[in-house]
Every structure is written in structure tokens, then in C-alpha cells.
Short mmCIF file of C-alpha atoms in Angstrom, two decimals:
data_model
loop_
_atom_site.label_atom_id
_atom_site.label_comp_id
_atom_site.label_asym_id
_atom_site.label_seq_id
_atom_site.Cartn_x
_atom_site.Cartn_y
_atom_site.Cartn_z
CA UNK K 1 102.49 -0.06 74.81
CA UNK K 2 104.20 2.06 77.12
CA UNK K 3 103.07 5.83 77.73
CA UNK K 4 102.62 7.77 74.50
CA UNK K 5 104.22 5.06 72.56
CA UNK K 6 101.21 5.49 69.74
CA UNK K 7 99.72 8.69 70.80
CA UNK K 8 102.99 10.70 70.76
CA UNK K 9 103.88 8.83 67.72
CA UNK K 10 101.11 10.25 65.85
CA UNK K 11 101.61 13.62 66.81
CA UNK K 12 104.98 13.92 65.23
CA UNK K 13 103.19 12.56 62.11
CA UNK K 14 106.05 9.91 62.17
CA UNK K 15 105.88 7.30 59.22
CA UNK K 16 105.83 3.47 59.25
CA UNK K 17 108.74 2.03 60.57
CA UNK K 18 110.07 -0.82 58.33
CA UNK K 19 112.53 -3.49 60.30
CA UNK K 20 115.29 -4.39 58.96
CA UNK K 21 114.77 -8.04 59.89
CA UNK K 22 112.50 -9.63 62.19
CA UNK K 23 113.23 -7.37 64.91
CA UNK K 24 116.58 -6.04 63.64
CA UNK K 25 119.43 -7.15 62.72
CA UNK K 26 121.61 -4.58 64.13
CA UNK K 27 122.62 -3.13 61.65
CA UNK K 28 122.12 0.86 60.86
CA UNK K 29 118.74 1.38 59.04
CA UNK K 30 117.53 4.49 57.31
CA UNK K 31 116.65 6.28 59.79
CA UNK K 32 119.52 5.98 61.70
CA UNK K 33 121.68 6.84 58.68
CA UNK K 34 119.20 9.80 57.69
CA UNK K 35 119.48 11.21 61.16
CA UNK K 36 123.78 10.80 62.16
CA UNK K 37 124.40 10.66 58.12
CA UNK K 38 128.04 9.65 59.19
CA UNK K 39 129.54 7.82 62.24
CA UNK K 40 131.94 9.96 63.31
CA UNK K 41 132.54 10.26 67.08
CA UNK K 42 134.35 14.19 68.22
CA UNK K 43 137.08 13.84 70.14
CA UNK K 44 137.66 17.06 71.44
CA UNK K 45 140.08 19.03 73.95
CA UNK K 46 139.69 21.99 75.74
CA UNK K 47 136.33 22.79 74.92
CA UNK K 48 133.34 24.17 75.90
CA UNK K 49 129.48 23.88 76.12
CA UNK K 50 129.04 26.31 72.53
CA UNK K 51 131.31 23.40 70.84
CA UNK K 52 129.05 20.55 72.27
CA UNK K 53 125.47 21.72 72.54
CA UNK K 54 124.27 20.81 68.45
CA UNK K 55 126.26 17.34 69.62
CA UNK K 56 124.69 16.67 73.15
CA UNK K 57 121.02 17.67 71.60
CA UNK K 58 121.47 15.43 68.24
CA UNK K 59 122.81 12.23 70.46
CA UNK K 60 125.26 11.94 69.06
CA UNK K 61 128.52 10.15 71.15
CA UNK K 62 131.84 12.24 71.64
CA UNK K 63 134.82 12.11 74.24
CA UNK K 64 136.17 15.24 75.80
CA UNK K 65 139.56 13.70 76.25
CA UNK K 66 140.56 16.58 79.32
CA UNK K 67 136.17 16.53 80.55
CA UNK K 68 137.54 15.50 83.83
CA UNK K 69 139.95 18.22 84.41
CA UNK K 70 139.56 20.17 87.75
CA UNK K 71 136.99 17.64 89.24
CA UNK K 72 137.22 17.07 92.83
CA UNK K 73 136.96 13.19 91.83
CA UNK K 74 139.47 13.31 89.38
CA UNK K 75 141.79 11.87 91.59
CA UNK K 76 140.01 8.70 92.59
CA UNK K 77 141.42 5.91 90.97
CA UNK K 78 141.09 2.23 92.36
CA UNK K 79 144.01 2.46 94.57
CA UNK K 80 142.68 5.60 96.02
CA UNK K 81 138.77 4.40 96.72
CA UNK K 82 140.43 1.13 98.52
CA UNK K 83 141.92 3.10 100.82
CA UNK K 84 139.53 6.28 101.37
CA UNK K 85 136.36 3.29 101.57
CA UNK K 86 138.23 0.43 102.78
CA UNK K 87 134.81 -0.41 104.67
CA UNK K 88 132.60 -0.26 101.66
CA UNK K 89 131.66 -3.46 99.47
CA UNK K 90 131.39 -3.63 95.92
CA UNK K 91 130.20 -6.66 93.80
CA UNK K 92 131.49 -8.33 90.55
CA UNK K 93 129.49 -7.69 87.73
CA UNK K 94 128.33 -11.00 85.99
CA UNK K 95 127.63 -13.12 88.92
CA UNK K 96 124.38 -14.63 90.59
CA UNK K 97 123.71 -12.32 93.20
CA UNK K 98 123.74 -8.36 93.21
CA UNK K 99 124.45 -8.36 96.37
CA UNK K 100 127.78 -6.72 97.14
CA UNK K 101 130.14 -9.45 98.24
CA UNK K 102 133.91 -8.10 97.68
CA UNK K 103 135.34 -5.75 100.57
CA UNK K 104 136.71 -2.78 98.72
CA UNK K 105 140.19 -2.70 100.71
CA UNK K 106 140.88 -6.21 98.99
CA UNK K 107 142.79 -6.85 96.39
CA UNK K 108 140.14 -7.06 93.87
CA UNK K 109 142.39 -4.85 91.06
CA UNK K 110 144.11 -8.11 90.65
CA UNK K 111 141.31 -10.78 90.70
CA UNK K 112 140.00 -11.10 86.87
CA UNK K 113 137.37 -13.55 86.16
CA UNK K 114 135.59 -14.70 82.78
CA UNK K 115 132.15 -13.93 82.36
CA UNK K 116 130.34 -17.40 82.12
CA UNK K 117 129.88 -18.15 78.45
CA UNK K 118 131.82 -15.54 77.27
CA UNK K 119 134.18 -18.13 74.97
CA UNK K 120 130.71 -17.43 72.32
CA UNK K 121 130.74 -13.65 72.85
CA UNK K 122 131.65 -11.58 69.34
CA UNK K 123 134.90 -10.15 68.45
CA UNK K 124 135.96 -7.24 70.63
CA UNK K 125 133.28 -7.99 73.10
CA UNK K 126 134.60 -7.76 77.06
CA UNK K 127 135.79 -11.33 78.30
CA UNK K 128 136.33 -10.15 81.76
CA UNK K 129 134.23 -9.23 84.37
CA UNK K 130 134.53 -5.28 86.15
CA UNK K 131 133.43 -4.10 89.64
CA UNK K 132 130.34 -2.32 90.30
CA UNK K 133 129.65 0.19 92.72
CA UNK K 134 126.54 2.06 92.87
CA UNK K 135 126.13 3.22 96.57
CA UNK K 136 125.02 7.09 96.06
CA UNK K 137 121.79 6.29 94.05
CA UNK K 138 120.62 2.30 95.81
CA UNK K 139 121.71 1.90 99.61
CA UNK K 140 118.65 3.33 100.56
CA UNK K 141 116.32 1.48 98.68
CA UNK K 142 117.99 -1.70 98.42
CA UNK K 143 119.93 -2.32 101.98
CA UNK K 144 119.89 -6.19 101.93
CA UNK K 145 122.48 -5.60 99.07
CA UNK K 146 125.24 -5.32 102.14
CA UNK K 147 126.85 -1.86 101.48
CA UNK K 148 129.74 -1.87 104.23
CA UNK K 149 130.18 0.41 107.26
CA UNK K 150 128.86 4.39 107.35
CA UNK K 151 127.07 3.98 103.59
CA UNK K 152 125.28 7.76 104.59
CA UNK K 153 129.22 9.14 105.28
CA UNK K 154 129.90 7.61 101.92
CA UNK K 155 127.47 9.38 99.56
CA UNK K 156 128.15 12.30 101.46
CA UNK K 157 131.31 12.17 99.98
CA UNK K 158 130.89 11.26 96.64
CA UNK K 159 128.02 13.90 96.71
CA UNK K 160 130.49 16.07 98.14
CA UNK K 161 132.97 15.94 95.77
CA UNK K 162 130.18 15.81 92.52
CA UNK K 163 130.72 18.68 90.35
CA UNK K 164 129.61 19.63 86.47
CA UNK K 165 132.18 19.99 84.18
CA UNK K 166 133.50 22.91 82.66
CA UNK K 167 132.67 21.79 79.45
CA UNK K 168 128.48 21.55 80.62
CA UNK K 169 125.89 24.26 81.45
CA UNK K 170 125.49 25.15 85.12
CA UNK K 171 122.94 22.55 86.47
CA UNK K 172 122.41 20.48 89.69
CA UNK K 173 125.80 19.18 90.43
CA UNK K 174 123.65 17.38 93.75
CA UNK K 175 121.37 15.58 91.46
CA UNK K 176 124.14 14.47 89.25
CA UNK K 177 125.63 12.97 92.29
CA UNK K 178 123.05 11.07 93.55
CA UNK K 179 123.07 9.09 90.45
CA UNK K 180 126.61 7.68 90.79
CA UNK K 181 127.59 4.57 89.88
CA UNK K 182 131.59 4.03 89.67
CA UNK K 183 132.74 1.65 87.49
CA UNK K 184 136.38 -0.03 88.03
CA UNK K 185 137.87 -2.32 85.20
CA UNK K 186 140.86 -4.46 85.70
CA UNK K 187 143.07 -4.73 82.39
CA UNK K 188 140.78 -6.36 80.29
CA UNK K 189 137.27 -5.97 81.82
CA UNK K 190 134.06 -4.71 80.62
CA UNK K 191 130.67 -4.28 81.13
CA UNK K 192 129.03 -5.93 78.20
CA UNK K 193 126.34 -4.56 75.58
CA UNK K 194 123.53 -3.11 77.78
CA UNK K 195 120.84 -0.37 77.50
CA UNK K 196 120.63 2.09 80.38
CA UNK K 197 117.18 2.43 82.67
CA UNK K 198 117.66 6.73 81.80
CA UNK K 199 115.59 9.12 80.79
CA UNK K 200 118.64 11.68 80.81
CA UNK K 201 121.68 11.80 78.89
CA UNK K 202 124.77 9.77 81.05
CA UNK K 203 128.44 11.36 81.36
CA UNK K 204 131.57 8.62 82.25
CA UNK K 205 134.26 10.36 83.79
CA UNK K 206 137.39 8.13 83.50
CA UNK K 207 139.94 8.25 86.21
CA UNK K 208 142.39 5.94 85.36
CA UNK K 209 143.48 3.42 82.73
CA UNK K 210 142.06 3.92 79.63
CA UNK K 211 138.24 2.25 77.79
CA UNK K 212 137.32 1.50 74.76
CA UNK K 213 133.77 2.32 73.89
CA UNK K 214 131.21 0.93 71.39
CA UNK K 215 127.78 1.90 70.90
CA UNK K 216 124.59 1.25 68.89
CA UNK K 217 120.88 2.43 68.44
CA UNK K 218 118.33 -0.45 68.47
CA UNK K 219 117.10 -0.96 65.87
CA UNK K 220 113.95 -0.35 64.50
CA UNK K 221 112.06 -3.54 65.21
CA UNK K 222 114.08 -3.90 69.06
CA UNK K 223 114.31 -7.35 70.48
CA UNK K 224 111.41 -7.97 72.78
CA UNK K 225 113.77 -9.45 75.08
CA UNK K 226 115.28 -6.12 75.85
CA UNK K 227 118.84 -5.14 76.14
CA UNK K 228 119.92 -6.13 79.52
CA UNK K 229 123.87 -7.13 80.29
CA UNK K 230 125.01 -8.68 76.57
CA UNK K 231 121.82 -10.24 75.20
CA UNK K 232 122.77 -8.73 72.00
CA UNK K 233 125.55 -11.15 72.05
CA UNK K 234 123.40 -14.18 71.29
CA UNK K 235 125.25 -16.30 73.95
CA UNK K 236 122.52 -17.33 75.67
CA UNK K 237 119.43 -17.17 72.94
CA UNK K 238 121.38 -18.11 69.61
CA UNK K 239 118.84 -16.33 67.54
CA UNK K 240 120.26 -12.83 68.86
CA UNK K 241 124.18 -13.68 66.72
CA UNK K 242 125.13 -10.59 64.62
CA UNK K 243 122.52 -8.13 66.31
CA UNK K 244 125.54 -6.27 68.06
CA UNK K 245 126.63 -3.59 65.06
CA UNK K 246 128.10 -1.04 66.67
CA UNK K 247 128.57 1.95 65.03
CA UNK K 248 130.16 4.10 66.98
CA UNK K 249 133.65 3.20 68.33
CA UNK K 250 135.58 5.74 71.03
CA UNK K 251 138.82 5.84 73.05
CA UNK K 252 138.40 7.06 76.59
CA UNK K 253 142.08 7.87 77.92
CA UNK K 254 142.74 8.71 81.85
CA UNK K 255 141.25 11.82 82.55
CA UNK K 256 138.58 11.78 79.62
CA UNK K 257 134.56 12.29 79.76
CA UNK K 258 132.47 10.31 77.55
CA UNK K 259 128.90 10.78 76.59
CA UNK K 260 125.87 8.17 76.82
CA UNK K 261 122.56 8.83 75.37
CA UNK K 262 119.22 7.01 76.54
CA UNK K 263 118.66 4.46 74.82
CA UNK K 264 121.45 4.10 73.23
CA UNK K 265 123.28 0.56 73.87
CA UNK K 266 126.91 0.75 74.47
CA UNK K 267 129.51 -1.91 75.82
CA UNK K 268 132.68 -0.93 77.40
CA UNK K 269 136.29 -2.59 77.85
CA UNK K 270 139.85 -1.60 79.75
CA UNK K 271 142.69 -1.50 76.80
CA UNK K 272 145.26 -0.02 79.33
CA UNK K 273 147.40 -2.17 81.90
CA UNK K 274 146.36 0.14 84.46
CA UNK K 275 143.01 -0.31 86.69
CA UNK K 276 140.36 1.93 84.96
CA UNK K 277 138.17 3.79 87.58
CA UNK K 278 135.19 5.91 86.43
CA UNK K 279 132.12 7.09 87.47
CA UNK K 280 128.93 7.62 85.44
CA UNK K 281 126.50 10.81 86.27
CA UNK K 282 123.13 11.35 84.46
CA UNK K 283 122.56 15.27 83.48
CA UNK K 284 119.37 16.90 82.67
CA UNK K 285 120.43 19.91 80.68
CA UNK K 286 120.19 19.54 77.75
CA UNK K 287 117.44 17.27 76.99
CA UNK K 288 118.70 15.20 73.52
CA UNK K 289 115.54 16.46 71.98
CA UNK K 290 116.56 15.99 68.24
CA UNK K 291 117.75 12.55 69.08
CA UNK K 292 114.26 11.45 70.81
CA UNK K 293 112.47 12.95 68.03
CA UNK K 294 114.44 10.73 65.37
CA UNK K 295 114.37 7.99 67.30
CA UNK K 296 110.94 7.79 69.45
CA UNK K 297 109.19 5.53 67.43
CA UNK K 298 111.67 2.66 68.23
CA UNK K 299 111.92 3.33 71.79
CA UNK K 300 108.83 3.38 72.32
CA UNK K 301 108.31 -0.22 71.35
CA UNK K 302 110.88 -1.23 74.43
CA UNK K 303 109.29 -2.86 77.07
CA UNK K 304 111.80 -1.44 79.79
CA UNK K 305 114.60 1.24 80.48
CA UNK K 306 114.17 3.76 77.48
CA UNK K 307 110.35 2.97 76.94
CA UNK K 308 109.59 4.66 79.96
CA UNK K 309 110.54 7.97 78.80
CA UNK K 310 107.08 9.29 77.22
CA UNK K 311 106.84 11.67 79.62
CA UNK K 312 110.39 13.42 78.29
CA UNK K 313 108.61 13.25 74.40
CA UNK K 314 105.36 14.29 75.31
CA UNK K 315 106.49 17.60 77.08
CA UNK K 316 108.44 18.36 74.13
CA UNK K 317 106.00 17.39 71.64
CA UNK K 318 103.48 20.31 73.23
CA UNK K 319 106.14 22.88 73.85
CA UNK K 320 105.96 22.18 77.81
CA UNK K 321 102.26 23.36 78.04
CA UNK K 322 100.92 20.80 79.76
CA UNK K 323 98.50 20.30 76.61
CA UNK K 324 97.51 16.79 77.15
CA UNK K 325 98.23 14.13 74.22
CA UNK K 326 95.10 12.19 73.95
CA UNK K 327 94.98 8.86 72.01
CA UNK K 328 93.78 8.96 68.52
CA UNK K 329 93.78 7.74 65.36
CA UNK K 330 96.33 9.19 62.48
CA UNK K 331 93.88 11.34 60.57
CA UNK K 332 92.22 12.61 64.34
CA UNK K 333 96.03 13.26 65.88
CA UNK K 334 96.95 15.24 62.72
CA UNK K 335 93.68 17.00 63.12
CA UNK K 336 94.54 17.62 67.02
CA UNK K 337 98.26 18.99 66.41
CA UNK K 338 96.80 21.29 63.79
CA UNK K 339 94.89 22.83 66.69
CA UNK K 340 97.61 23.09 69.02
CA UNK K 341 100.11 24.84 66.26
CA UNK K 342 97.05 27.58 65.75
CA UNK K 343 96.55 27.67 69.63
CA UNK K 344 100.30 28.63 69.71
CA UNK K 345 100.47 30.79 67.02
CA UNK K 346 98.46 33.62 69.03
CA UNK K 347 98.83 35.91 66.52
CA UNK K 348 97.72 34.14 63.33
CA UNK K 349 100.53 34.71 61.02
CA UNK K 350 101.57 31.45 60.30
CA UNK K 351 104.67 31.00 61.85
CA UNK K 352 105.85 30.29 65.46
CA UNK K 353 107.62 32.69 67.41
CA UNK K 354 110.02 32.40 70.43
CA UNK K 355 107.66 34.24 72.43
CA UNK K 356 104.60 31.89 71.45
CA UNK K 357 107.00 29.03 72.14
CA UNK K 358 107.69 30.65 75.87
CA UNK K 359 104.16 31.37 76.27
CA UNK K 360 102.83 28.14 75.33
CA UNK K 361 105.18 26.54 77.97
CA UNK K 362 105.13 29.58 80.63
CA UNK K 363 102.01 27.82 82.35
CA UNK K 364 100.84 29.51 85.41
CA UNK K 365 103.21 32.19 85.40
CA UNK K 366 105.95 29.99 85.51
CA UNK K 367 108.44 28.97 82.60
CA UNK K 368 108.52 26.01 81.59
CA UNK K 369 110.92 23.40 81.54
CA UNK K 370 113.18 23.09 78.40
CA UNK K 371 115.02 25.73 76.42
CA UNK K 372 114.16 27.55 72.96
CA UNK K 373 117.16 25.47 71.49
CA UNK K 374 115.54 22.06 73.23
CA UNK K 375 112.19 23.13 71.89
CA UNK K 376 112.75 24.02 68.24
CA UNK K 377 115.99 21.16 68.04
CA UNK K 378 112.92 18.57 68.72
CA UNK K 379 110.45 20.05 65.96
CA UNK K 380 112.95 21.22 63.23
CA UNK K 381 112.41 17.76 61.22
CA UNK K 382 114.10 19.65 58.06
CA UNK K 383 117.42 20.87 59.51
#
């Protein structure tokens, strides 16, 4: 199993998971309804980071409809990235190769295919395949992909013009950059059901047209063929027909921000009969520490993408002190986070201060990494 998939697991004293069906159906189980209790998804205006926080720390999905406003991007719509990168190459999502075989000053806007198969796809699923352009975080590492002319003058740019939103805490605006990936959807196009390869929470920033969004958490039992580009449809393994449930349904207008969580398995589809341009950015703070708390257990049991985030629960699960989680059986692990609440609770009375939580994280003199509200958002199991 992947990093502290069991050992983590016992630590939070989490019980039995029961699947729904032999690994899910895809439908919302109890613990999904126990932890959102409804399906609502905000839609809010004019906001700010006190009206989001409980939101962005529970996972929970929710579209700032203005979360674009006063972005140095804002403005970059597919008309205006074919002609500021007319040298650049994208690819067409749903093909053979990821190689990046369409010049970007082409007239790709107007050149719609089908994704193969997609005749079998569910109702409301994407039919049409979007553009994909992920320069900023891959042209180093993966070069043979054929990025165009000046790909370093490129990311400068889009690194450049990266900046949080006003609706986010300060953070690194530079980091958020290099993990770019724009996103353009002629009417009708999609990207299909997928899970993201994250450990932090995404941000779309939508610069044209207009998206609808679905989402879902796996469910308890996931598929052990993962969730890569519409598995969850069942087109190409039968078996998988009716696992795609979404729950949560949002409208992303021109201008809008929407949020992603890891993990979380979302699909996404141009209702406007404009070009829809957007770029997605992964932000660190906050960590969604009550939503990996609730939903650990099942994540932990994916082979890829979301399973690889241990290292995120573990640090929360000892407060950031470096304590190290050592395998164990139930009874031994209940015995061993015993120890570490009385380690933390320097002065015996019981309870756990924010002090002891600061000390128990400030290492060797330094603090450590997530805030009071990350901390206690992950261990409050009785909110």
C-alpha cells in the first residue's frame, strides 16, 4: 500500500470502511454524506479568504464567480494566446500521442473532434475533445513533447503574469505558476472524468466562455484501475457503467475561479458559444486538512495520483513534529498516539493547547509547517 496507507490509518483510529459495491458504485456512501451532509456548491461574489477558509479546509467545491478579477491573465482568452504564442504548440486532448502536434496560431478554436467512443459515454458527459497546454510545469522534463519556439520566454511569461487572488491568503504566486496548465474548450468540449496527480488543492481560473463542472469523491472501495481520462465512464471496461455519480454540479461563467480538491474526480464541459480559456494553478495554503482526514482511508487505497499524498496526512496526523508514524497493529497504534497526545500535552492537564500544538511542530527552533486552523480542522472529528 502506498506510504502510511495502514499506519496513518490507524492513528486516526479510523473504522472499517464498508464498500458500497465491489469497489463502488459511485454513488455517495456514509461517509461522504456524514462529512458534506448536503451537496451544495457556494457560489459566491466579491468575497474574501474569511468567507472561504471553513470551505477550502472541509473540500468542499465552490465558484467565486468574479475570482479572476484583477489578474494579470485575466485577459488571455484563446484569441489572445494565438497571437501573443503564435510559436507555441499545444496538443488535443484524447488522441494517441501527448506530444504537442497543433501550432497555437492555427485555427484550432474551430476544429472540434469526438473523443473515440464517446457515442457510449453517460448523459452530460463531454463529447468533444479540448486543447491542452501545460508548458510552465513539463518542457523541461519532457522536451521530445515538441513545445514550439522560445518555451523558457514562454513560462517566463505565464510566470510573469501568475498572481494569487484576492480572494486567497498571501502565498507563492511563483510556485503557483509553475504549475500551469491552460485549458481551452471549443463550444462543446471537455476534459472527461479524471482524478488529478495533486497533493494540493487546484484553482481554474476561467477566461472566457463559460464550463460546466461536475465532481465526485471515489468511493470507498476505488476502482483499482484508477481514475485516469473517463474510465469512470465504462466505455472502454463495461463493468465501470453507473460509477460516475457526481454530486456536485457548478457553473463557471467568464471571469470565474473554481476550486479542485485532491482527489476529488471532476469532469468539465464548454456550455457557452464562445472559446473557454482557463488555466489551472495548484495552491498550498490552506492544506484541506478536514477533507483528508474524512477521506484518507479511501485514498489511500489508490494506486496513483492522490495515494501518494501520505506525506501531507502524516505531518498533520503528528502536529508537524516530525514524530515518525511507525507501522503497527490497531491496539499498538492506539497505544502509540496515546503517547504522542501526553508528549504534547506538556503540562498534563488533559487538554491541548495552541501553544503545545506550536511547540510540538516548532522543531528545531523553527515553526512548523501548517496553521493552528489546519492543525485542529484535521483532528476535530466532532465538529
Amino acid at each position: 500500500l502506498p506510504i502510511c496507507a495502514m499506519r496513518c490509518r490507524a492513528w486516526l483510529a479510523v473504522g472499517v470502511v464498508a464498500a458500497v459495491a465491489e469497489f463502488g458504485d459511485g454513488s455517495p456512501d456514509a461517509e461522504v454524506i456524514q462529512h458534506y451532509k448536503t451537496f451544495d456548491a457556494p457560489s459566491l461574489t466579491d468575497t474574501g479568504f474569511d468567507a472561504v477558509r471553513q470551505l477550502l479546509l472541509d473540500g468542499r467545491p465552490f465558484v467565486v464567480t468574479d475570482g479572476a478579477r484583477g489578474l494579470p491573465m485575466a485577459s488571455w482568452d484563446c484569441d489572445f494566446v494565438r497571437s501573443e504564442f503564435p510559436d507555441s504548440r499545444i496538443r488535443q486532448e484524447g488522441g494517441s500521442s501527448e506530444v504537442n502536434g497543433v501550432k497555437m496560431s492555427s485555427d484550432w478554436p474551430r476544429n472540434s473532434k469526438p473523443y473515440p467512443g464517446s457515442s457510449s459515454y453517460p448523459e452530460g458527459a463531454p463529447r468533444m475533445r479540448p486543447f491542452y497546454w501545460d508548458i510552465a510545469k513539463a518542457y523541461k522534463a519532457e522536451r521530445e513533447r515538441k513545445w514550439g519556439k522560445s518555451p523558457q520566454q514562454v513560462v517566463q511569461k505565464i510566470l510573469e503574469t501568475t498572481q494569487v487572488p484576492y480572494w486567497l491568503p498571501e502565498q507563492n504566486a511563483q510556485e503557483m505558476g509553475h504549475s500551469s496548465e491552460m485549458w481551452f474548450h471549443p463550444k462543446g468540449a471537455g476534459a472527461r472524468a479524471h482524478m488529478d496527480p495533486h497533493c494540493k488543492t487546484t484553482v481554474s481560473f476561467c477566461f472566457s466562455g463559460e464550463r460546466k463542472w461536475r465532481m465526485m469523491v471515489p468511493p470507498a472501495e476505488p476502482h483499482p484501475e484508477g481514475y485516469f481520462d473517463g474510465e469512470v465512464y465504462g466505455a472502454r471496461n463495461p463493468s465501470r457503467k453507473g460509477e460516475w455519480q457526481p454530486t456536485f454540479e457548478l457553473t463557471a461563467p467568464n471571469g470565474s475561479a473554481v476550486v479542485v480538491y485532491p482527489g476529488m474526480i471532476h469532469e468539465t464541459m464548454s456550455t457557452g458559444d464562445a472559446c473557454s480559456s482557463s488555466v489551472s494553478q495548484t495552491f498550498e495554503v490552506p492544506t484541506p486538512a478536514a477533507y483528508y482526514r474524512a477521506f484518507w482511508p479511501r485514498f489511500a487505497l489508490v494506486g496513483e495520483d492522490v495515494g501518494g499524498c501520505g506525506h501531507v496526512v502524516e505531518a498533520l496526523t503528528v502536529l508537524d513534529s516530525r514524530t515518525k508514524v511507525k507501522p503497527a497493529a490497531e491496539e499498538a497504534a492506539r497505544k502509540a498516539g496515546k503517547a504522542f497526545a501526553a508528549k504534547v500535552d506538556t503540562d498534563g492537564d488533559g487538554k491541548v493547547s495552541e501553544a503545545e500544538i506550536l511547540a510540538a511542530g516548532a522543531g528545531k527552533g523553527k515553526r512548523g509547517k501548517h496553521s493552528i486552523a489546519e492543525l485542529t480542522s484535521f483532528h476535530d472529528v466532532n465538529r
